[in-house]
Amino acid sequence: MITDGASTKDRLLAEGMRLFALQGFRATTVGQIEAAAGLQPRRGALYRHFPSKEALLDEAVRRHLDSVRARRTEVVRGEVADVYDEALALGRYVLDELASQRAVVDVFEHEGDRVAEQRDAFREQVSDAGYRVMAEALRRWIGGDPAPGFDVDGAAVLLLGALINVHRSTWTFAGAPLGLDEARILAAWSLQCVTVVAAARS
């Protein structure tokens, strides 16, 4: 969304990503981005800020990665107070991040091979890093060596993957599974985290 006070560069970034997600990176022209940003198309406005359409995508992905890294420091750390409450906070963080990633993810899903460098950076610094954060949270919550045979990384992938799948299903079908609201989904997910931690401690 473009605010009234957004700079020309910010408008170009926002509209470029919106159009890339809507109609594809290759199909989107520089003129379309300029027009959507409220500028005269094909007058060189985009090139005053970016050397190419690819550079605009690079900048949008870089900004998103910087934002994710900054927000990740807000995830609960230190001494564990209550697993359920921490899981609830982590779940809210994950859903907020997923919402902010939609345009970027849409671009990678539709044309990932054309923007492989940006896609791979996103996977490493956002997707894989998210699973590592989940695994780190589980290890903190467990508080020691897990029960024999318990796979912390595997549990992290399944727990976080479940939350991601619910969110992606909501995107795809324009409604949450079974019509559940976010509060119910997060409560159920947090309770599942507690159950998994209890199993790992036994």
mmCIF file of C-alpha atoms in Angstrom:
data_model
loop_
_atom_site.group_PDB
_atom_site.id
_atom_site.type_symbol
_atom_site.label_atom_id
_atom_site.label_comp_id
_atom_site.label_asym_id
_atom_site.label_seq_id
_atom_site.Cartn_x
_atom_site.Cartn_y
_atom_site.Cartn_z
ATOM 1 C CA MET A 1 0.000 0.000 0.000
ATOM 2 C CA ILE A 2 1.255 3.479 -0.910
ATOM 3 C CA THR A 3 0.897 6.269 1.627
ATOM 4 C CA ASP A 4 0.447 9.920 0.675
ATOM 5 C CA GLY A 5 3.902 10.757 1.990
ATOM 6 C CA ALA A 6 5.724 7.925 0.254
ATOM 7 C CA SER A 7 8.782 8.903 -1.761
ATOM 8 C CA THR A 8 8.913 8.272 -5.496
ATOM 9 C CA LYS A 9 11.368 5.438 -4.901
ATOM 10 C CA ASP A 10 9.083 3.842 -2.312
ATOM 11 C CA ARG A 11 6.107 4.143 -4.666
ATOM 12 C CA LEU A 12 8.061 2.467 -7.441
ATOM 13 C CA LEU A 13 9.100 -0.351 -5.096
ATOM 14 C CA ALA A 14 5.583 -0.917 -3.776
ATOM 15 C CA GLU A 15 3.916 -0.842 -7.182
ATOM 16 C CA GLY A 16 6.661 -2.873 -8.814
ATOM 17 C CA MET A 17 6.258 -5.682 -6.292
ATOM 18 C CA ARG A 18 2.473 -5.514 -6.535
ATOM 19 C CA LEU A 19 2.600 -5.847 -10.316
ATOM 20 C CA PHE A 20 5.284 -8.551 -10.239
ATOM 21 C CA ALA A 21 3.068 -10.590 -7.908
ATOM 22 C CA LEU A 22 -0.081 -9.890 -9.925
ATOM 23 C CA GLN A 23 1.080 -10.469 -13.491
ATOM 24 C CA GLY A 24 4.621 -11.820 -13.263
ATOM 25 C CA PHE A 25 8.086 -10.308 -13.312
ATOM 26 C CA ARG A 26 8.691 -10.840 -17.015
ATOM 27 C CA ALA A 27 5.271 -9.572 -18.112
ATOM 28 C CA THR A 28 5.499 -6.366 -16.077
ATOM 29 C CA THR A 29 6.956 -3.452 -17.994
ATOM 30 C CA VAL A 30 8.847 -0.471 -16.658
ATOM 31 C CA GLY A 31 6.120 1.787 -18.069
ATOM 32 C CA GLN A 32 3.426 -0.079 -16.138
ATOM 33 C CA ILE A 33 5.365 0.333 -12.894
ATOM 34 C CA GLU A 34 5.834 4.045 -13.523
ATOM 35 C CA ALA A 35 2.146 4.566 -14.338
ATOM 36 C CA ALA A 36 1.023 2.610 -11.267
ATOM 37 C CA ALA A 37 3.313 4.782 -9.134
ATOM 38 C CA GLY A 38 1.600 7.911 -10.479
ATOM 39 C CA LEU A 39 4.407 8.878 -12.863
ATOM 40 C CA GLN A 40 4.496 9.534 -16.581
ATOM 41 C CA PRO A 41 5.217 6.160 -18.197
ATOM 42 C CA ARG A 42 8.235 5.660 -20.439
ATOM 43 C CA ARG A 43 9.811 8.969 -19.443
ATOM 44 C CA GLY A 44 12.717 7.441 -17.523
ATOM 45 C CA ALA A 45 11.363 8.009 -14.004
ATOM 46 C CA LEU A 46 12.186 4.481 -12.827
ATOM 47 C CA TYR A 47 15.729 4.694 -14.180
ATOM 48 C CA ARG A 48 16.436 7.742 -12.025
ATOM 49 C CA HIS A 49 16.135 5.422 -9.014
ATOM 50 C CA PHE A 50 17.010 1.959 -10.352
ATOM 51 C CA PRO A 51 19.238 0.937 -13.271
ATOM 52 C CA SER A 52 16.778 -1.811 -14.245
ATOM 53 C CA LYS A 53 13.629 -3.691 -13.328
ATOM 54 C CA GLU A 54 15.879 -6.390 -11.834
ATOM 55 C CA ALA A 55 17.545 -3.796 -9.600
ATOM 56 C CA LEU A 56 14.125 -2.737 -8.310
ATOM 57 C CA LEU A 57 13.399 -6.346 -7.355
ATOM 58 C CA ASP A 58 16.837 -6.632 -5.714
ATOM 59 C CA GLU A 59 16.136 -3.560 -3.592
ATOM 60 C CA ALA A 60 12.658 -4.755 -2.599
ATOM 61 C CA VAL A 61 13.999 -8.151 -1.515
ATOM 62 C CA ARG A 62 16.943 -6.554 0.327
ATOM 63 C CA ARG A 63 14.608 -4.249 2.250
ATOM 64 C CA HIS A 64 12.395 -7.170 3.160
ATOM 65 C CA LEU A 65 15.351 -9.238 4.375
ATOM 66 C CA ASP A 66 16.586 -6.313 6.486
ATOM 67 C CA SER A 67 13.125 -5.927 8.007
ATOM 68 C CA VAL A 68 12.876 -9.640 8.811
ATOM 69 C CA ARG A 69 16.292 -9.657 10.500
ATOM 70 C CA ALA A 70 15.385 -6.600 12.577
ATOM 71 C CA ARG A 71 12.054 -8.045 13.702
ATOM 72 C CA ARG A 72 13.545 -11.441 14.474
ATOM 73 C CA THR A 73 15.419 -9.887 17.392
ATOM 74 C CA GLU A 74 12.003 -9.318 18.994
ATOM 75 C CA VAL A 75 11.373 -13.066 19.269
ATOM 76 C CA VAL A 76 11.387 -14.180 22.905
ATOM 77 C CA ARG A 77 14.808 -15.185 24.191
ATOM 78 C CA GLY A 78 16.450 -15.786 27.537
ATOM 79 C CA GLU A 79 14.937 -17.662 30.438
ATOM 80 C CA VAL A 80 11.719 -19.481 29.621
ATOM 81 C CA ALA A 81 8.743 -18.164 31.587
ATOM 82 C CA ASP A 82 5.848 -20.093 30.044
ATOM 83 C CA VAL A 83 5.979 -22.267 26.925
ATOM 84 C CA TYR A 84 2.374 -21.571 25.940
ATOM 85 C CA ASP A 85 2.754 -17.789 26.193
ATOM 86 C CA GLU A 86 6.064 -17.814 24.329
ATOM 87 C CA ALA A 87 4.611 -20.042 21.612
ATOM 88 C CA LEU A 88 1.673 -17.660 21.274
ATOM 89 C CA ALA A 89 4.045 -14.704 20.832
ATOM 90 C CA LEU A 90 6.147 -16.641 18.331
ATOM 91 C CA GLY A 91 3.048 -17.697 16.396
ATOM 92 C CA ARG A 92 1.846 -14.100 16.141
ATOM 93 C CA TYR A 93 5.288 -13.060 14.918
ATOM 94 C CA VAL A 94 5.236 -15.792 12.257
ATOM 95 C CA LEU A 95 1.774 -14.829 10.986
ATOM 96 C CA ASP A 96 2.761 -11.151 10.834
ATOM 97 C CA GLU A 97 5.881 -12.057 8.858
ATOM 98 C CA LEU A 98 3.920 -14.261 6.470
ATOM 99 C CA ALA A 99 1.468 -11.443 5.802
ATOM 100 C CA SER A 100 4.331 -9.077 4.978
ATOM 101 C CA GLN A 101 5.910 -11.612 2.611
ATOM 102 C CA ARG A 102 2.966 -12.268 0.333
ATOM 103 C CA ALA A 103 4.015 -10.181 -2.677
ATOM 104 C CA VAL A 104 7.604 -11.431 -2.538
ATOM 105 C CA VAL A 105 6.530 -15.063 -2.212
ATOM 106 C CA ASP A 106 4.082 -14.700 -5.102
ATOM 107 C CA VAL A 107 6.917 -13.493 -7.341
ATOM 108 C CA PHE A 108 9.146 -16.423 -6.381
ATOM 109 C CA GLU A 109 6.364 -18.976 -6.796
ATOM 110 C CA HIS A 110 5.500 -17.811 -10.293
ATOM 111 C CA GLU A 111 8.943 -16.956 -11.638
ATOM 112 C CA GLY A 112 11.509 -18.261 -9.198
ATOM 113 C CA ASP A 113 13.765 -19.612 -11.928
ATOM 114 C CA ARG A 114 13.980 -16.172 -13.548
ATOM 115 C CA VAL A 115 15.021 -14.533 -10.277
ATOM 116 C CA ALA A 116 16.934 -17.453 -8.790
ATOM 117 C CA GLU A 117 19.521 -15.350 -6.959
ATOM 118 C CA GLN A 118 16.886 -13.370 -5.061
ATOM 119 C CA ARG A 119 14.803 -16.503 -4.467
ATOM 120 C CA ASP A 120 17.749 -18.402 -2.995
ATOM 121 C CA ALA A 121 18.690 -15.490 -0.727
ATOM 122 C CA PHE A 122 15.104 -15.322 0.506
ATOM 123 C CA ARG A 123 14.983 -19.063 1.161
ATOM 124 C CA GLU A 124 18.229 -18.997 3.149
ATOM 125 C CA GLN A 125 17.635 -15.796 5.109
ATOM 126 C CA VAL A 126 13.879 -16.033 5.663
ATOM 127 C CA SER A 127 12.470 -19.528 5.156
ATOM 128 C CA ASP A 128 15.367 -21.644 6.431
ATOM 129 C CA ALA A 129 16.181 -19.078 9.116
ATOM 130 C CA GLY A 130 12.581 -19.277 10.326
ATOM 131 C CA TYR A 131 12.842 -23.030 10.805
ATOM 132 C CA ARG A 132 16.111 -22.525 12.692
ATOM 133 C CA VAL A 133 14.401 -20.012 14.998
ATOM 134 C CA MET A 134 11.630 -22.549 15.645
ATOM 135 C CA ALA A 135 14.181 -25.275 16.419
ATOM 136 C CA GLU A 136 16.050 -22.914 18.745
ATOM 137 C CA ALA A 137 12.790 -22.102 20.539
ATOM 138 C CA LEU A 138 12.035 -25.810 20.994
ATOM 139 C CA ARG A 139 15.486 -26.467 22.440
ATOM 140 C CA ARG A 140 15.038 -23.598 24.893
ATOM 141 C CA TRP A 141 11.600 -24.816 25.898
ATOM 142 C CA ILE A 142 12.794 -28.395 26.349
ATOM 143 C CA GLY A 143 15.617 -27.113 28.532
ATOM 144 C CA GLY A 144 17.968 -30.074 28.198
ATOM 145 C CA ASP A 145 18.579 -33.156 26.126
ATOM 146 C CA PRO A 146 15.365 -34.323 24.453
ATOM 147 C CA ALA A 147 14.001 -37.815 24.953
ATOM 148 C CA PRO A 148 15.770 -40.530 22.933
ATOM 149 C CA GLY A 149 14.581 -40.537 19.343
ATOM 150 C CA PHE A 150 13.037 -37.078 19.533
ATOM 151 C CA ASP A 151 14.065 -35.041 16.469
ATOM 152 C CA VAL A 152 14.053 -31.351 17.396
ATOM 153 C CA ASP A 153 14.676 -30.114 13.854
ATOM 154 C CA GLY A 154 11.996 -32.415 12.457
ATOM 155 C CA ALA A 155 9.492 -31.233 15.061
ATOM 156 C CA ALA A 156 10.377 -27.605 14.275
ATOM 157 C CA VAL A 157 9.717 -28.126 10.567
ATOM 158 C CA LEU A 158 6.365 -29.803 11.233
ATOM 159 C CA LEU A 159 5.180 -27.236 13.786
ATOM 160 C CA LEU A 160 6.169 -24.176 11.797
ATOM 161 C CA GLY A 161 5.089 -25.824 8.552
ATOM 162 C CA ALA A 162 1.598 -26.346 9.962
ATOM 163 C CA LEU A 163 1.244 -22.648 10.751
ATOM 164 C CA ILE A 164 2.600 -21.667 7.342
ATOM 165 C CA ASN A 165 0.215 -24.076 5.614
ATOM 166 C CA VAL A 166 -2.802 -22.605 7.411
ATOM 167 C CA HIS A 167 -1.767 -19.135 6.299
ATOM 168 C CA ARG A 168 -1.087 -20.183 2.711
ATOM 169 C CA SER A 169 -4.416 -22.007 2.563
ATOM 170 C CA THR A 170 -6.092 -18.781 3.670
ATOM 171 C CA TRP A 171 -4.352 -16.922 0.814
ATOM 172 C CA THR A 172 -5.289 -19.521 -1.765
ATOM 173 C CA PHE A 173 -8.920 -20.055 -0.800
ATOM 174 C CA ALA A 174 -9.701 -16.574 0.570
ATOM 175 C CA GLY A 175 -10.629 -17.915 3.977
ATOM 176 C CA ALA A 176 -9.127 -19.798 6.900
ATOM 177 C CA PRO A 177 -9.618 -23.590 7.088
ATOM 178 C CA LEU A 178 -12.954 -24.430 8.741
ATOM 179 C CA GLY A 179 -13.505 -20.702 9.134
ATOM 180 C CA LEU A 180 -11.302 -20.571 12.234
ATOM 181 C CA ASP A 181 -10.178 -17.117 13.282
ATOM 182 C CA GLU A 182 -6.543 -16.314 13.994
ATOM 183 C CA ALA A 183 -6.990 -16.425 17.776
ATOM 184 C CA ARG A 184 -8.277 -20.022 17.687
ATOM 185 C CA ILE A 185 -5.560 -21.120 15.286
ATOM 186 C CA LEU A 186 -2.817 -19.595 17.430
ATOM 187 C CA ALA A 187 -4.264 -21.030 20.641
ATOM 188 C CA ALA A 188 -4.417 -24.533 19.141
ATOM 189 C CA TRP A 189 -0.914 -24.197 17.686
ATOM 190 C CA SER A 190 0.536 -22.983 20.983
ATOM 191 C CA LEU A 191 -1.069 -25.890 22.838
ATOM 192 C CA GLN A 192 0.447 -28.249 20.272
ATOM 193 C CA CYS A 193 3.861 -26.723 21.007
ATOM 194 C CA VAL A 194 3.319 -27.407 24.719
ATOM 195 C CA THR A 195 2.365 -31.018 23.935
ATOM 196 C CA VAL A 196 5.445 -31.527 21.764
ATOM 197 C CA VAL A 197 7.734 -30.054 24.433
ATOM 198 C CA ALA A 198 6.198 -32.323 27.079
ATOM 199 C CA ALA A 199 6.829 -35.344 24.850
ATOM 200 C CA ALA A 200 10.429 -34.254 24.286
ATOM 201 C CA ARG A 201 11.013 -33.940 28.035
ATOM 202 C CA SER A 202 9.613 -37.372 28.898
#
